[in-house]
Amino acid sequence: MPAASRTYWLLNPCRLRRQDDSIRVEREGKPPAFVPIEDVRDIIALAEVDLNTSMISLLNKHRVAIHILSHYGDYAGSFLPAETSVSGTVALNQARIASDDGESLTIARSLVDTAAFNIRRVIDRKLLTRPYGVLTEALEAATTREQLMAAEGNFRRSAWEALDTKLPDWLQLDGRSRRPPRNAGNAVISFINGTVYARILTGLRLTPLHTGVAFLHASTQRHRHSLALDLAEVFKPLFAERILLRLANRKQLKKHHFDVGTNQAMLSEAGREFIVKTVRDDLAESVNHRTLGRKVTYDELIYLDALALTRTCLEGTPYKPFRIWW
């Protein structure tokens, strides 16, 4: 993953224009800002963005993706530059593995188990010991993706109930809800999940993997990059549930961070800015990697996991998804 470049977050409506080899960011009532294109890895837009063909050409030349999220944090779409990391060998092997019931189920089972492991580690190991044991037994018995996802759904319901015991009343999920989220806690989870999905998509695009060929989620899903959904299962707990718990425990989330209506809630402008800053800071946080013997950022962990899956498709190395070890 390019070390010098970084993610830029657009929180307000703006116009992006090319000026030499820089991006000119024009916002109403403010002087234009200039960003060297070499400094940009990807852009996550949480508001309306206006582009022209010259700007698109510059983004494509430097392989910069723009991911669009809705007001609720749902993934709405992306501008993705032309593929340059493509490998016919990797793509063919990836498709072959995904088409093989035995091999694809092994990877899918590992994804579900690891996601549950990470959720349990983040929320409460004791409270989720029994649900995790039930999940493990169900995974061993499962023979289809649908059975794996059903087992995962049952575990997640138990996890959300456990999570609610650690949150103040006004932030409790009361069951997971999306599009739109019903309450403040769900609004935080949905918003962060959308940013995680976008970051994973960027990481995958730096590898030869095909984002439309998945092992857990159906590869036939339209308007979705199914492989990004697979990896998102593993990484969402590291960010969404973990950040919600931390901010709640520190009493940093306030009522003014949300716009709440009848059976729906979304982050206010202040809330969006606060959550984006929190996610951005977490992505830059680093830990000592037990295998590499050096510090890596949370952002790099995503890329390393994509590389591990690439090696599985290229060399047949067993895929071991990222597990929280600290």
Tab-separated table of C-alpha atoms in Angstrom:
chain	number	residue	atom	x	y	z
A	1	MET	CA	0.000	0.000	0.000
A	2	PRO	CA	1.500	3.391	-0.982
A	3	ALA	CA	2.912	4.910	2.177
A	4	ALA	CA	2.981	8.527	1.026
A	5	SER	CA	-0.636	8.746	-0.145
A	6	ARG	CA	-3.715	8.920	2.045
A	7	THR	CA	-7.494	8.970	2.109
A	8	TYR	CA	-9.289	12.304	1.724
A	9	TRP	CA	-12.751	12.726	3.203
A	10	LEU	CA	-15.252	15.131	1.636
A	11	LEU	CA	-17.896	16.072	4.196
A	12	ASN	CA	-19.452	19.041	2.384
A	13	PRO	CA	-20.720	19.584	-1.184
A	14	CYS	CA	-17.871	20.633	-3.433
A	15	ARG	CA	-16.550	20.809	-6.972
A	16	LEU	CA	-13.347	18.986	-7.942
A	17	ARG	CA	-11.344	20.385	-10.851
A	18	ARG	CA	-7.957	19.595	-12.316
A	19	GLN	CA	-5.245	22.227	-12.081
A	20	ASP	CA	-1.988	20.905	-13.526
A	21	ASP	CA	-1.291	17.770	-11.456
A	22	SER	CA	-3.320	18.907	-8.464
A	23	ILE	CA	-6.950	18.643	-7.405
A	24	ARG	CA	-8.641	21.998	-6.949
A	25	VAL	CA	-11.363	21.671	-4.303
A	26	GLU	CA	-13.986	24.420	-4.617
A	27	ARG	CA	-16.505	24.919	-1.804
A	28	GLU	CA	-19.158	27.591	-1.551
A	29	GLY	CA	-18.064	30.581	0.489
A	30	LYS	CA	-14.504	29.307	0.967
A	31	PRO	CA	-11.257	29.821	-0.947
A	32	PRO	CA	-10.218	26.864	-3.116
A	33	ALA	CA	-7.910	24.224	-1.648
A	34	PHE	CA	-5.256	22.410	-3.657
A	35	VAL	CA	-4.205	18.796	-3.136
A	36	PRO	CA	-1.289	17.219	-5.069
A	37	ILE	CA	-2.624	14.135	-6.826
A	38	GLU	CA	0.392	12.111	-5.651
A	39	ASP	CA	-0.815	12.632	-2.074
A	40	VAL	CA	-4.180	10.967	-2.705
A	41	ARG	CA	-4.802	7.232	-2.403
A	42	ASP	CA	-8.585	7.445	-2.510
A	43	ILE	CA	-11.444	9.835	-1.734
A	44	ILE	CA	-14.510	9.104	0.369
A	45	ALA	CA	-17.327	11.530	-0.395
A	46	LEU	CA	-20.154	11.947	2.093
A	47	ALA	CA	-21.791	14.826	0.216
A	48	GLU	CA	-22.479	15.858	-3.374
A	49	VAL	CA	-19.367	16.087	-5.554
A	50	ASP	CA	-19.172	17.656	-9.003
A	51	LEU	CA	-16.518	16.313	-11.434
A	52	ASN	CA	-15.691	16.970	-15.072
A	53	THR	CA	-13.965	14.768	-17.634
A	54	SER	CA	-10.579	16.412	-17.052
A	55	MET	CA	-10.786	15.562	-13.356
A	56	ILE	CA	-11.822	11.983	-14.108
A	57	SER	CA	-8.885	11.632	-16.488
A	58	LEU	CA	-6.491	12.764	-13.747
A	59	LEU	CA	-7.994	10.355	-11.220
A	60	ASN	CA	-7.791	7.480	-13.668
A	61	LYS	CA	-4.167	8.257	-14.578
A	62	HIS	CA	-3.109	8.097	-10.926
A	63	ARG	CA	-5.445	5.214	-9.966
A	64	VAL	CA	-7.416	7.263	-7.450
A	65	ALA	CA	-10.872	5.936	-6.574
A	66	ILE	CA	-13.804	7.995	-5.287
A	67	HIS	CA	-16.290	6.182	-3.039
A	68	ILE	CA	-19.713	7.765	-2.517
A	69	LEU	CA	-21.620	7.193	0.715
A	70	SER	CA	-25.192	8.247	1.468
A	71	HIS	CA	-26.243	10.401	4.421
A	72	TYR	CA	-26.815	7.208	6.411
A	73	GLY	CA	-23.327	5.939	5.566
A	74	ASP	CA	-24.562	3.323	3.081
A	75	TYR	CA	-22.323	2.649	0.122
A	76	ALA	CA	-23.842	4.372	-2.918
A	77	GLY	CA	-21.207	3.751	-5.599
A	78	SER	CA	-17.679	4.462	-6.765
A	79	PHE	CA	-15.615	5.881	-9.556
A	80	LEU	CA	-12.968	3.204	-10.025
A	81	PRO	CA	-9.932	3.729	-12.271
A	82	ALA	CA	-9.060	1.205	-14.955
A	83	GLU	CA	-7.613	-2.051	-13.631
A	84	THR	CA	-3.813	-2.100	-13.696
A	85	SER	CA	-3.068	-4.807	-11.116
A	86	VAL	CA	-5.071	-7.460	-12.940
A	87	SER	CA	-3.592	-10.960	-13.219
A	88	GLY	CA	-5.233	-13.590	-15.377
A	89	THR	CA	-3.744	-16.364	-13.259
A	90	VAL	CA	-5.102	-14.949	-10.000
A	91	ALA	CA	-8.511	-14.176	-11.494
A	92	LEU	CA	-8.871	-17.672	-12.970
A	93	ASN	CA	-7.793	-19.357	-9.748
A	94	GLN	CA	-10.089	-17.105	-7.716
A	95	ALA	CA	-13.038	-18.017	-9.941
A	96	ARG	CA	-12.123	-21.702	-9.787
A	97	ILE	CA	-11.977	-21.687	-5.969
A	98	ALA	CA	-15.236	-19.729	-5.717
A	99	SER	CA	-16.895	-22.300	-8.013
A	100	ASP	CA	-15.615	-25.269	-6.012
A	101	ASP	CA	-18.109	-26.006	-3.218
A	102	GLY	CA	-15.487	-27.526	-0.929
A	103	GLU	CA	-12.778	-24.897	-1.320
A	104	SER	CA	-15.092	-21.901	-1.264
A	105	LEU	CA	-16.914	-23.231	1.808
A	106	THR	CA	-13.595	-23.587	3.646
A	107	ILE	CA	-12.815	-19.901	3.061
A	108	ALA	CA	-16.395	-18.814	3.818
A	109	ARG	CA	-16.400	-20.807	7.071
A	110	SER	CA	-13.118	-19.171	8.079
A	111	LEU	CA	-14.538	-15.693	7.344
A	112	VAL	CA	-17.627	-16.264	9.493
A	113	ASP	CA	-15.666	-17.804	12.353
A	114	THR	CA	-13.092	-14.991	12.334
A	115	ALA	CA	-15.766	-12.276	12.190
A	116	ALA	CA	-17.471	-13.825	15.236
A	117	PHE	CA	-14.123	-14.147	17.020
A	118	ASN	CA	-13.446	-10.439	16.450
A	119	ILE	CA	-16.945	-9.427	17.575
A	120	ARG	CA	-16.603	-11.468	20.753
A	121	ARG	CA	-13.200	-9.951	21.449
A	122	VAL	CA	-14.514	-6.420	21.035
A	123	ILE	CA	-17.822	-6.722	22.918
A	124	ASP	CA	-17.415	-9.246	25.719
A	125	ARG	CA	-15.676	-12.621	25.663
A	126	LYS	CA	-17.588	-13.976	28.675
A	127	LEU	CA	-21.070	-12.906	27.575
A	128	LEU	CA	-20.530	-14.328	24.097
A	129	THR	CA	-18.789	-17.588	25.072
A	130	ARG	CA	-21.919	-19.708	24.722
A	131	PRO	CA	-23.200	-18.063	21.483
A	132	TYR	CA	-19.711	-18.458	19.995
A	133	GLY	CA	-19.700	-22.135	20.933
A	134	VAL	CA	-23.104	-22.609	19.285
A	135	LEU	CA	-21.802	-20.835	16.178
A	136	THR	CA	-18.703	-23.033	16.023
A	137	GLU	CA	-20.822	-26.182	16.086
A	138	ALA	CA	-23.124	-24.789	13.403
A	139	LEU	CA	-20.179	-23.899	11.171
A	140	GLU	CA	-18.785	-27.427	11.391
A	141	ALA	CA	-22.141	-28.870	10.372
A	142	ALA	CA	-22.869	-26.340	7.600
A	143	THR	CA	-22.696	-27.556	4.004
A	144	THR	CA	-23.846	-24.391	2.187
A	145	ARG	CA	-23.152	-20.657	2.259
A	146	GLU	CA	-26.758	-20.049	3.258
A	147	GLN	CA	-26.319	-22.185	6.366
A	148	LEU	CA	-23.124	-20.330	7.247
A	149	MET	CA	-24.811	-16.947	6.914
A	150	ALA	CA	-27.814	-18.127	8.952
A	151	ALA	CA	-25.484	-19.225	11.755
A	152	GLU	CA	-23.683	-15.897	11.539
A	153	GLY	CA	-26.977	-14.025	11.745
A	154	ASN	CA	-27.953	-15.884	14.918
A	155	PHE	CA	-24.603	-15.085	16.531
A	156	ARG	CA	-24.786	-11.423	15.572
A	157	ARG	CA	-28.215	-11.085	17.175
A	158	SER	CA	-26.727	-12.403	20.413
A	159	ALA	CA	-23.775	-10.032	20.004
A	160	TRP	CA	-26.035	-6.994	19.539
A	161	GLU	CA	-27.995	-7.943	22.654
A	162	ALA	CA	-24.716	-8.173	24.585
A	163	LEU	CA	-23.595	-4.849	23.127
A	164	ASP	CA	-26.790	-3.155	24.354
A	165	THR	CA	-25.967	-4.131	27.934
A	166	LYS	CA	-22.862	-1.942	27.686
A	167	LEU	CA	-24.501	1.114	26.122
A	168	PRO	CA	-26.633	3.888	27.641
A	169	ASP	CA	-30.338	3.606	26.829
A	170	TRP	CA	-30.299	6.258	24.119
A	171	LEU	CA	-27.468	4.518	22.204
A	172	GLN	CA	-28.758	0.949	22.440
A	173	LEU	CA	-29.377	-0.760	19.084
A	174	ASP	CA	-32.555	-2.645	20.066
A	175	GLY	CA	-31.834	-4.926	17.117
A	176	ARG	CA	-29.895	-4.032	13.995
A	177	SER	CA	-31.655	-1.680	11.545
A	178	ARG	CA	-30.458	-0.154	8.289
A	179	ARG	CA	-31.620	2.061	5.444
A	180	PRO	CA	-32.575	4.011	7.477
A	181	PRO	CA	-31.202	3.221	10.946
A	182	ARG	CA	-33.953	3.436	13.575
A	183	ASN	CA	-31.882	5.000	16.340
A	184	ALA	CA	-28.598	6.697	17.227
A	185	GLY	CA	-26.596	3.522	17.923
A	186	ASN	CA	-27.583	2.010	14.580
A	187	ALA	CA	-26.745	5.272	12.840
A	188	VAL	CA	-23.164	5.093	14.154
A	189	ILE	CA	-22.771	1.415	13.188
A	190	SER	CA	-24.140	1.949	9.657
A	191	PHE	CA	-22.037	5.023	9.017
A	192	ILE	CA	-18.780	3.374	10.108
A	193	ASN	CA	-19.582	0.157	8.231
A	194	GLY	CA	-19.926	2.178	5.025
A	195	THR	CA	-16.488	3.739	5.457
A	196	VAL	CA	-14.948	0.329	6.245
A	197	TYR	CA	-16.456	-1.128	3.069
A	198	ALA	CA	-14.978	1.733	1.023
A	199	ARG	CA	-11.517	1.293	2.558
A	200	ILE	CA	-11.610	-2.457	1.897
A	201	LEU	CA	-12.586	-1.861	-1.709
A	202	THR	CA	-9.560	0.406	-2.157
A	203	GLY	CA	-7.289	-2.197	-0.568
A	204	LEU	CA	-8.622	-4.949	-2.835
A	205	ARG	CA	-8.124	-2.780	-5.916
A	206	LEU	CA	-4.391	-2.667	-5.128
A	207	THR	CA	-4.257	-6.449	-5.586
A	208	PRO	CA	-5.004	-8.681	-8.606
A	209	LEU	CA	-8.165	-10.009	-6.946
A	210	HIS	CA	-11.499	-9.548	-8.715
A	211	THR	CA	-13.858	-7.698	-6.364
A	212	GLY	CA	-16.936	-9.306	-7.922
A	213	VAL	CA	-15.909	-12.907	-7.163
A	214	ALA	CA	-16.625	-13.813	-3.524
A	215	PHE	CA	-16.578	-16.862	-1.279
A	216	LEU	CA	-19.222	-16.067	1.360
A	217	HIS	CA	-21.522	-13.536	-0.297
A	218	ALA	CA	-23.091	-14.316	-3.658
A	219	SER	CA	-20.936	-13.246	-6.592
A	220	THR	CA	-24.116	-12.504	-8.554
A	221	GLN	CA	-25.069	-9.488	-6.403
A	222	ARG	CA	-25.554	-6.425	-8.572
A	223	HIS	CA	-24.210	-2.996	-7.636
A	224	ARG	CA	-22.003	-4.569	-4.971
A	225	HIS	CA	-18.406	-5.716	-4.812
A	226	SER	CA	-19.085	-9.069	-3.183
A	227	LEU	CA	-15.476	-9.751	-2.163
A	228	ALA	CA	-15.390	-6.443	-0.274
A	229	LEU	CA	-18.496	-7.628	1.592
A	230	ASP	CA	-16.620	-10.810	2.530
A	231	LEU	CA	-13.656	-8.985	4.042
A	232	ALA	CA	-15.872	-6.336	5.630
A	233	GLU	CA	-17.353	-9.028	7.889
A	234	VAL	CA	-13.917	-9.481	9.447
A	235	PHE	CA	-12.993	-5.808	9.852
A	236	LYS	CA	-16.277	-4.145	10.819
A	237	PRO	CA	-15.966	-5.142	14.515
A	238	LEU	CA	-12.507	-3.549	14.726
A	239	PHE	CA	-14.058	-0.222	13.804
A	240	ALA	CA	-17.862	-0.044	14.180
A	241	GLU	CA	-18.674	-1.863	17.429
A	242	ARG	CA	-15.307	-1.011	18.968
A	243	ILE	CA	-15.611	2.713	18.250
A	244	LEU	CA	-19.250	2.866	19.408
A	245	LEU	CA	-18.328	1.210	22.702
A	246	ARG	CA	-15.314	3.441	23.253
A	247	LEU	CA	-17.149	6.676	22.518
A	248	ALA	CA	-20.076	5.617	24.715
A	249	ASN	CA	-17.815	4.665	27.620
A	250	ARG	CA	-16.001	7.980	27.380
A	251	LYS	CA	-19.332	9.836	27.054
A	252	GLN	CA	-18.046	11.540	23.900
A	253	LEU	CA	-21.213	10.989	21.878
A	254	LYS	CA	-23.823	13.674	22.535
A	255	LYS	CA	-27.432	14.172	21.473
A	256	HIS	CA	-26.416	16.999	19.106
A	257	HIS	CA	-24.390	14.476	17.083
A	258	PHE	CA	-27.663	13.020	15.766
A	259	ASP	CA	-30.792	14.039	13.889
A	260	VAL	CA	-33.517	11.738	15.155
A	261	GLY	CA	-36.999	11.440	13.674
A	262	THR	CA	-39.830	8.902	13.806
A	263	ASN	CA	-38.257	5.433	13.456
A	264	GLN	CA	-35.140	6.832	11.827
A	265	ALA	CA	-31.896	8.505	12.837
A	266	MET	CA	-28.818	9.850	11.141
A	267	LEU	CA	-25.673	11.621	12.164
A	268	SER	CA	-25.888	15.408	12.185
A	269	GLU	CA	-23.217	17.450	10.427
A	270	ALA	CA	-21.313	17.708	13.721
A	271	GLY	CA	-21.763	13.977	14.256
A	272	ARG	CA	-20.474	13.091	10.805
A	273	GLU	CA	-17.399	15.239	11.284
A	274	PHE	CA	-16.744	13.696	14.686
A	275	ILE	CA	-17.150	10.091	13.512
A	276	VAL	CA	-15.055	10.644	10.375
A	277	LYS	CA	-12.241	12.099	12.475
A	278	THR	CA	-12.481	9.139	14.855
A	279	VAL	CA	-12.376	6.564	12.028
A	280	ARG	CA	-9.528	8.415	10.330
A	281	ASP	CA	-7.520	8.433	13.562
A	282	ASP	CA	-8.187	4.739	14.121
A	283	LEU	CA	-7.079	3.841	10.602
A	284	ALA	CA	-3.769	5.584	11.335
A	285	GLU	CA	-3.313	3.823	14.688
A	286	SER	CA	-0.573	1.184	14.653
A	287	VAL	CA	0.106	-2.112	16.410
A	288	ASN	CA	3.098	-4.445	16.489
A	289	HIS	CA	2.490	-7.140	13.904
A	290	ARG	CA	3.327	-10.537	15.375
A	291	THR	CA	4.392	-12.089	12.071
A	292	LEU	CA	6.046	-9.162	10.298
A	293	GLY	CA	7.858	-7.995	13.418
A	294	ARG	CA	7.111	-4.329	12.782
A	295	LYS	CA	4.409	-1.777	13.428
A	296	VAL	CA	1.517	-1.632	10.979
A	297	THR	CA	-1.484	0.686	10.874
A	298	TYR	CA	-5.045	-0.567	11.049
A	299	ASP	CA	-5.353	0.656	7.470
A	300	GLU	CA	-2.456	-1.568	6.411
A	301	LEU	CA	-4.041	-4.564	8.146
A	302	ILE	CA	-6.813	-4.393	5.553
A	303	TYR	CA	-4.312	-4.454	2.690
A	304	LEU	CA	-2.325	-7.291	4.276
A	305	ASP	CA	-5.481	-9.381	4.530
A	306	ALA	CA	-6.209	-8.771	0.849
A	307	LEU	CA	-2.655	-9.895	0.057
A	308	ALA	CA	-3.142	-13.047	2.130
A	309	LEU	CA	-6.228	-13.895	0.078
A	310	THR	CA	-4.253	-13.195	-3.094
A	311	ARG	CA	-1.638	-15.754	-2.014
A	312	THR	CA	-4.417	-18.263	-1.425
A	313	CYS	CA	-5.624	-17.811	-4.993
A	314	LEU	CA	-2.119	-17.765	-6.469
A	315	GLU	CA	-0.237	-20.316	-4.383
A	316	GLY	CA	-2.920	-22.304	-2.600
A	317	THR	CA	-1.780	-21.048	0.825
A	318	PRO	CA	-4.570	-21.587	3.415
A	319	TYR	CA	-6.350	-18.297	4.051
A	320	LYS	CA	-6.328	-17.143	7.667
A	321	PRO	CA	-8.398	-13.942	7.978
A	322	PHE	CA	-7.321	-11.157	10.310
A	323	ARG	CA	-7.977	-11.803	13.998
A	324	ILE	CA	-7.663	-9.151	16.684
A	325	TRP	CA	-4.760	-10.237	18.879
A	326	TRP	CA	-4.404	-7.308	21.263
